[in-house]
mmCIF file of C-alpha atoms in Angstrom:
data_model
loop_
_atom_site.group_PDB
_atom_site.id
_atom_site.type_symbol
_atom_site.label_atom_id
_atom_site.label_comp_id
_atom_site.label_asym_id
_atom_site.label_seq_id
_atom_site.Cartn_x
_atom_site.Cartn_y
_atom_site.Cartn_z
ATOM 1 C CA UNK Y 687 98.123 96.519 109.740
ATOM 2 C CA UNK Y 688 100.677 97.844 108.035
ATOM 3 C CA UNK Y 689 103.559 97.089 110.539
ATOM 4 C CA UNK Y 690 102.071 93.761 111.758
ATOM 5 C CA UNK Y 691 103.759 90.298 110.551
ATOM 6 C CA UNK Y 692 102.711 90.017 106.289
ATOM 7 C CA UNK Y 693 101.697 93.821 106.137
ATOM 8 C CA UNK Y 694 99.824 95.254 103.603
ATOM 9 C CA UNK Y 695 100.350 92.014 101.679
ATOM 10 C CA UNK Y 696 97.413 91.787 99.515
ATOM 11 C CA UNK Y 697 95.169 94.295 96.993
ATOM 12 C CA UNK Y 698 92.181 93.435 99.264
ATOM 13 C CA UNK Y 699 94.091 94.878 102.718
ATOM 14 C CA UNK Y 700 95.373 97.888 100.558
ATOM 15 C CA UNK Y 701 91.843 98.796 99.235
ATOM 16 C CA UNK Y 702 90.647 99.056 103.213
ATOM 17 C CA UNK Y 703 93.749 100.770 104.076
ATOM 18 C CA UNK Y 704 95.143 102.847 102.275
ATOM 19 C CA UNK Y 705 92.023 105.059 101.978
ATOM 20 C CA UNK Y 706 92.475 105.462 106.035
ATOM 21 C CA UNK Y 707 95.942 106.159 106.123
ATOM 22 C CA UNK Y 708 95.303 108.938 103.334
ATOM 23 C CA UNK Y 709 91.940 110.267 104.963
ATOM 24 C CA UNK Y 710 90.124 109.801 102.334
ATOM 25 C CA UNK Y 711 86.371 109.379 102.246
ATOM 26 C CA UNK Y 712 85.714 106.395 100.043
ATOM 27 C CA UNK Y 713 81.673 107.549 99.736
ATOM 28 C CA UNK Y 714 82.661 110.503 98.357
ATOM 29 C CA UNK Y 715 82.827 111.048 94.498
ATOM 30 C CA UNK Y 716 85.944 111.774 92.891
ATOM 31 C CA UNK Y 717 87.058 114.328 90.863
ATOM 32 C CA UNK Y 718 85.769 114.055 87.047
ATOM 33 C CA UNK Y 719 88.163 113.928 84.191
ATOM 34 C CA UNK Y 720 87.973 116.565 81.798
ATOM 35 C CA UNK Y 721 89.181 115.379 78.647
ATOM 36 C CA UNK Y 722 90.214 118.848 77.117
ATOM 37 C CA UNK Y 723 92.931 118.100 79.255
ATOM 38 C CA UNK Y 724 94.891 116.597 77.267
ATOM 39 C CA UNK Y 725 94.753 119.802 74.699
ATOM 40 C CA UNK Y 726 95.459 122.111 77.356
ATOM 41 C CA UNK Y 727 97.829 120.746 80.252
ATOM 42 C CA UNK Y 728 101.345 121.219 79.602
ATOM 43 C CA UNK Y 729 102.816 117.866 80.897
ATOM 44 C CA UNK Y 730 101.232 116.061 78.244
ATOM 45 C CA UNK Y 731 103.451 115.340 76.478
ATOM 46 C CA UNK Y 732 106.290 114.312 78.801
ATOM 47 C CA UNK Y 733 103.421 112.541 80.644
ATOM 48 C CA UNK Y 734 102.613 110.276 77.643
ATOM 49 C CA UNK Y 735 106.224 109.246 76.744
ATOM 50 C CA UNK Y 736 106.259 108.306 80.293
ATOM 51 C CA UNK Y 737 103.629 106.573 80.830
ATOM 52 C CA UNK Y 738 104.092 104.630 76.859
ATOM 53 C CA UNK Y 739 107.376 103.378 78.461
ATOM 54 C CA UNK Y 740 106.001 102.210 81.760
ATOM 55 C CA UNK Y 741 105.158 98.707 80.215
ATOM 56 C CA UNK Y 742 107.145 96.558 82.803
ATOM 57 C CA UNK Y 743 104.842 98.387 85.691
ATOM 58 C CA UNK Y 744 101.894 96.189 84.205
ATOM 59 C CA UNK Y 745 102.080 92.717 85.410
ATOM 60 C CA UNK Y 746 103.179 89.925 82.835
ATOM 61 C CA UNK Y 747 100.816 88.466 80.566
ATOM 62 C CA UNK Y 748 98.216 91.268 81.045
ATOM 63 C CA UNK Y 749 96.273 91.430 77.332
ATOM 64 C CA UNK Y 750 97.452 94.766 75.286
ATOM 65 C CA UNK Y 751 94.071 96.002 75.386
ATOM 66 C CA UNK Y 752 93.657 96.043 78.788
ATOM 67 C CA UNK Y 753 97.104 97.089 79.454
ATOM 68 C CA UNK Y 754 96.474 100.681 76.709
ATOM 69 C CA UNK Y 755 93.133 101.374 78.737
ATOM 70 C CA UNK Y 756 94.779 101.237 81.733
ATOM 71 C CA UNK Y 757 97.562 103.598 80.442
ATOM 72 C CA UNK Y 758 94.928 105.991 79.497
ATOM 73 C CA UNK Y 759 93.027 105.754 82.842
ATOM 74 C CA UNK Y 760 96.518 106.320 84.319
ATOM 75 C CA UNK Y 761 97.279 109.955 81.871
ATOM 76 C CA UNK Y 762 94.069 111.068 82.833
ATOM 77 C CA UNK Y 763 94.344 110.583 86.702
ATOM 78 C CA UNK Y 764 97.733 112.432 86.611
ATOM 79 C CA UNK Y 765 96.540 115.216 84.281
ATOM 80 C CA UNK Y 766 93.547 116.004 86.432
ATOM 81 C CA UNK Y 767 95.707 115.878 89.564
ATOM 82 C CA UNK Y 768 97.602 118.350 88.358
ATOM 83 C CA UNK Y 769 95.021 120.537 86.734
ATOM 84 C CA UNK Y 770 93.101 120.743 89.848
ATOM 85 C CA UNK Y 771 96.207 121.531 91.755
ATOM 86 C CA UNK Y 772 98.309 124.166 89.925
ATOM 87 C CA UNK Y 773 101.021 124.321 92.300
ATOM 88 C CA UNK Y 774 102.210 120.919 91.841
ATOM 89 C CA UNK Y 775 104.591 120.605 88.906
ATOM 90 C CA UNK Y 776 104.911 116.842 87.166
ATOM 91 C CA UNK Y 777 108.342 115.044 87.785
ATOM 92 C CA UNK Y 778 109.619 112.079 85.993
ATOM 93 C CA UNK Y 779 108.630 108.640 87.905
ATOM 94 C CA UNK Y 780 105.626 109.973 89.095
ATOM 95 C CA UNK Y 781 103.703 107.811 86.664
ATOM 96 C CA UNK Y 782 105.450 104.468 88.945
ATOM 97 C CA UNK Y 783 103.250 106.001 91.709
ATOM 98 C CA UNK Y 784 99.650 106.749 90.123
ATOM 99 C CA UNK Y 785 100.162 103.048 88.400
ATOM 100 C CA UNK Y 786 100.236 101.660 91.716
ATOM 101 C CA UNK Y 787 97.101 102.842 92.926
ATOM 102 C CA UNK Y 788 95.494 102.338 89.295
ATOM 103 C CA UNK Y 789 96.411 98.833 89.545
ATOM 104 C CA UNK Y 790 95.301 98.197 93.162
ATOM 105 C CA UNK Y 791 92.086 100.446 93.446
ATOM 106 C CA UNK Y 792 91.447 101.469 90.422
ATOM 107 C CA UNK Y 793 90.642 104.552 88.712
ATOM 108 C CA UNK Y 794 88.191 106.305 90.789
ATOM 109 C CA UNK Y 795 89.413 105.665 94.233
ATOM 110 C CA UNK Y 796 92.649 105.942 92.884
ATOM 111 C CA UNK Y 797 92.272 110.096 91.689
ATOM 112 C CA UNK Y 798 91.136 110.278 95.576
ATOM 113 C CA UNK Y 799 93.977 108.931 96.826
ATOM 114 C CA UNK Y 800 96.664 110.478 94.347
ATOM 115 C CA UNK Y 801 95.359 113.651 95.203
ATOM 116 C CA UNK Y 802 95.850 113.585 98.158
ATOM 117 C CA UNK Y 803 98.924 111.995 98.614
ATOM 118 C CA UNK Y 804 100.425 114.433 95.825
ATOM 119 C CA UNK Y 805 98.965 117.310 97.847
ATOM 120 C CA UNK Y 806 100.335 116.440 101.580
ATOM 121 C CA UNK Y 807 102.616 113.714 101.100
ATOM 122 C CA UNK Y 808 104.253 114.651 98.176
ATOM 123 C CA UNK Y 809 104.221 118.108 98.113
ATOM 124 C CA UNK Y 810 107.527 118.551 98.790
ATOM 125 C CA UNK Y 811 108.969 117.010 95.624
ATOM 126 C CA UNK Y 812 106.241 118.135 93.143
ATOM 127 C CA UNK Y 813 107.762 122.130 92.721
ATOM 128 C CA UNK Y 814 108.589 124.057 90.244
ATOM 129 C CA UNK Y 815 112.809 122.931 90.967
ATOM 130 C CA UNK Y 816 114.336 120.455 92.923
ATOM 131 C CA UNK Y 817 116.052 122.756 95.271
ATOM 132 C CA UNK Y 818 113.555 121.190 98.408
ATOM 133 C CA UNK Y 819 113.906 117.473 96.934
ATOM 134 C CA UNK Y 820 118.084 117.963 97.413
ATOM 135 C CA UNK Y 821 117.337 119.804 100.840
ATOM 136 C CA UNK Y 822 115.731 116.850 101.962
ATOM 137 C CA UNK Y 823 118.322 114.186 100.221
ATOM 138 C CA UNK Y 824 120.765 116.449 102.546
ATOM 139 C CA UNK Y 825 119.217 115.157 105.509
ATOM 140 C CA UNK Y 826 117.508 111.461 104.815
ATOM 141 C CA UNK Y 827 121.244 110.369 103.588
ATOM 142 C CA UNK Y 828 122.939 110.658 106.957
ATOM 143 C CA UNK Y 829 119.358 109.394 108.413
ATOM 144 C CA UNK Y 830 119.972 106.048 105.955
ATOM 145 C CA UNK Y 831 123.657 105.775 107.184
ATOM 146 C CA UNK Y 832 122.585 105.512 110.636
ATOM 147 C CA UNK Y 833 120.032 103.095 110.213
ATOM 148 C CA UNK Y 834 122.249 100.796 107.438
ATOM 149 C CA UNK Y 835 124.934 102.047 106.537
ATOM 150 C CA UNK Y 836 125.542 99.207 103.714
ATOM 151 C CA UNK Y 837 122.604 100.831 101.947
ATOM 152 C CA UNK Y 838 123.864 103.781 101.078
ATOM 153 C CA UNK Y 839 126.416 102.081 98.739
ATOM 154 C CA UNK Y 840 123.502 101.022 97.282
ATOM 155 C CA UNK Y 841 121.636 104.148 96.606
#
């Protein structure tokens, strides 16, 4: 679906899909949010100043109300990601990805599927330094000049 002519287009395809491309097992319950998290995790705080400036990842017009208890939902997802997974380390923009899912699944299926992406797919980019993020940069740059070179001017 993905690769086919309009893709992933829509929130309804994404809700059927991305849960299979992840492996994820949409019967099962996710985590639960511990809300002594916020007391005890030590990304809080960059966390919240991220997420507090992440305003234009909301779409246009959506009421402040909804828009602060979906910033909260989206704290607490990342926080328990990364409590439950103590070897991956928060990095600024991270926030842009959990939104995403927040916005298209929502919160439950959402902490499913940021898990899991975090721990497999992202892996690589969530340690402690970002010694493996420039190793890979190394070798996706010369990739990107094959494929277009006019794009890495761009990046």
């Amino acid at each position: 679906m993905a690769i086919s002519e309009g893709g992933l287009l829509t929130d309804e395809i994404r809700c059927q899909v991305w849960p299979k491309l992840l492996n994820v097992n949409t019967s099962e319950p996710p985590p639960v949010s511990r809300k002594d998290l916020r007391d005890m995790s030590k990304d809080y705080q960059q966390v919240l100043l991220d997420v507090r400036r992440s305003l234009r990842r909301f779409p246009p017009g959506m009421p402040d109300e909804q828009r602060e208890g979906l910033q909260e939902e989206l704290i607490d997802i990342i926080l328990l990601v990364l409590d439950r997974n103590p070897q991956l380390h928060y990095y600024q923009g991270y926030h842009d990805i959990v939104v995403t899912f927040l916005l298209v699944v929502g919160e439950r299926l959402a902490t499913s599927l940021v898990e899991k992406l975090s721990t497999h797919h992202l892996r690589d980019f969530m340690d402690p330094t970002m010694d493996n993020t420039k190793h890979i940069l190394n070798y996706l740059m010369p990739i990107i000049d094959q494929v277009s070179p006019e794009l890495h001017d761009f990046m």
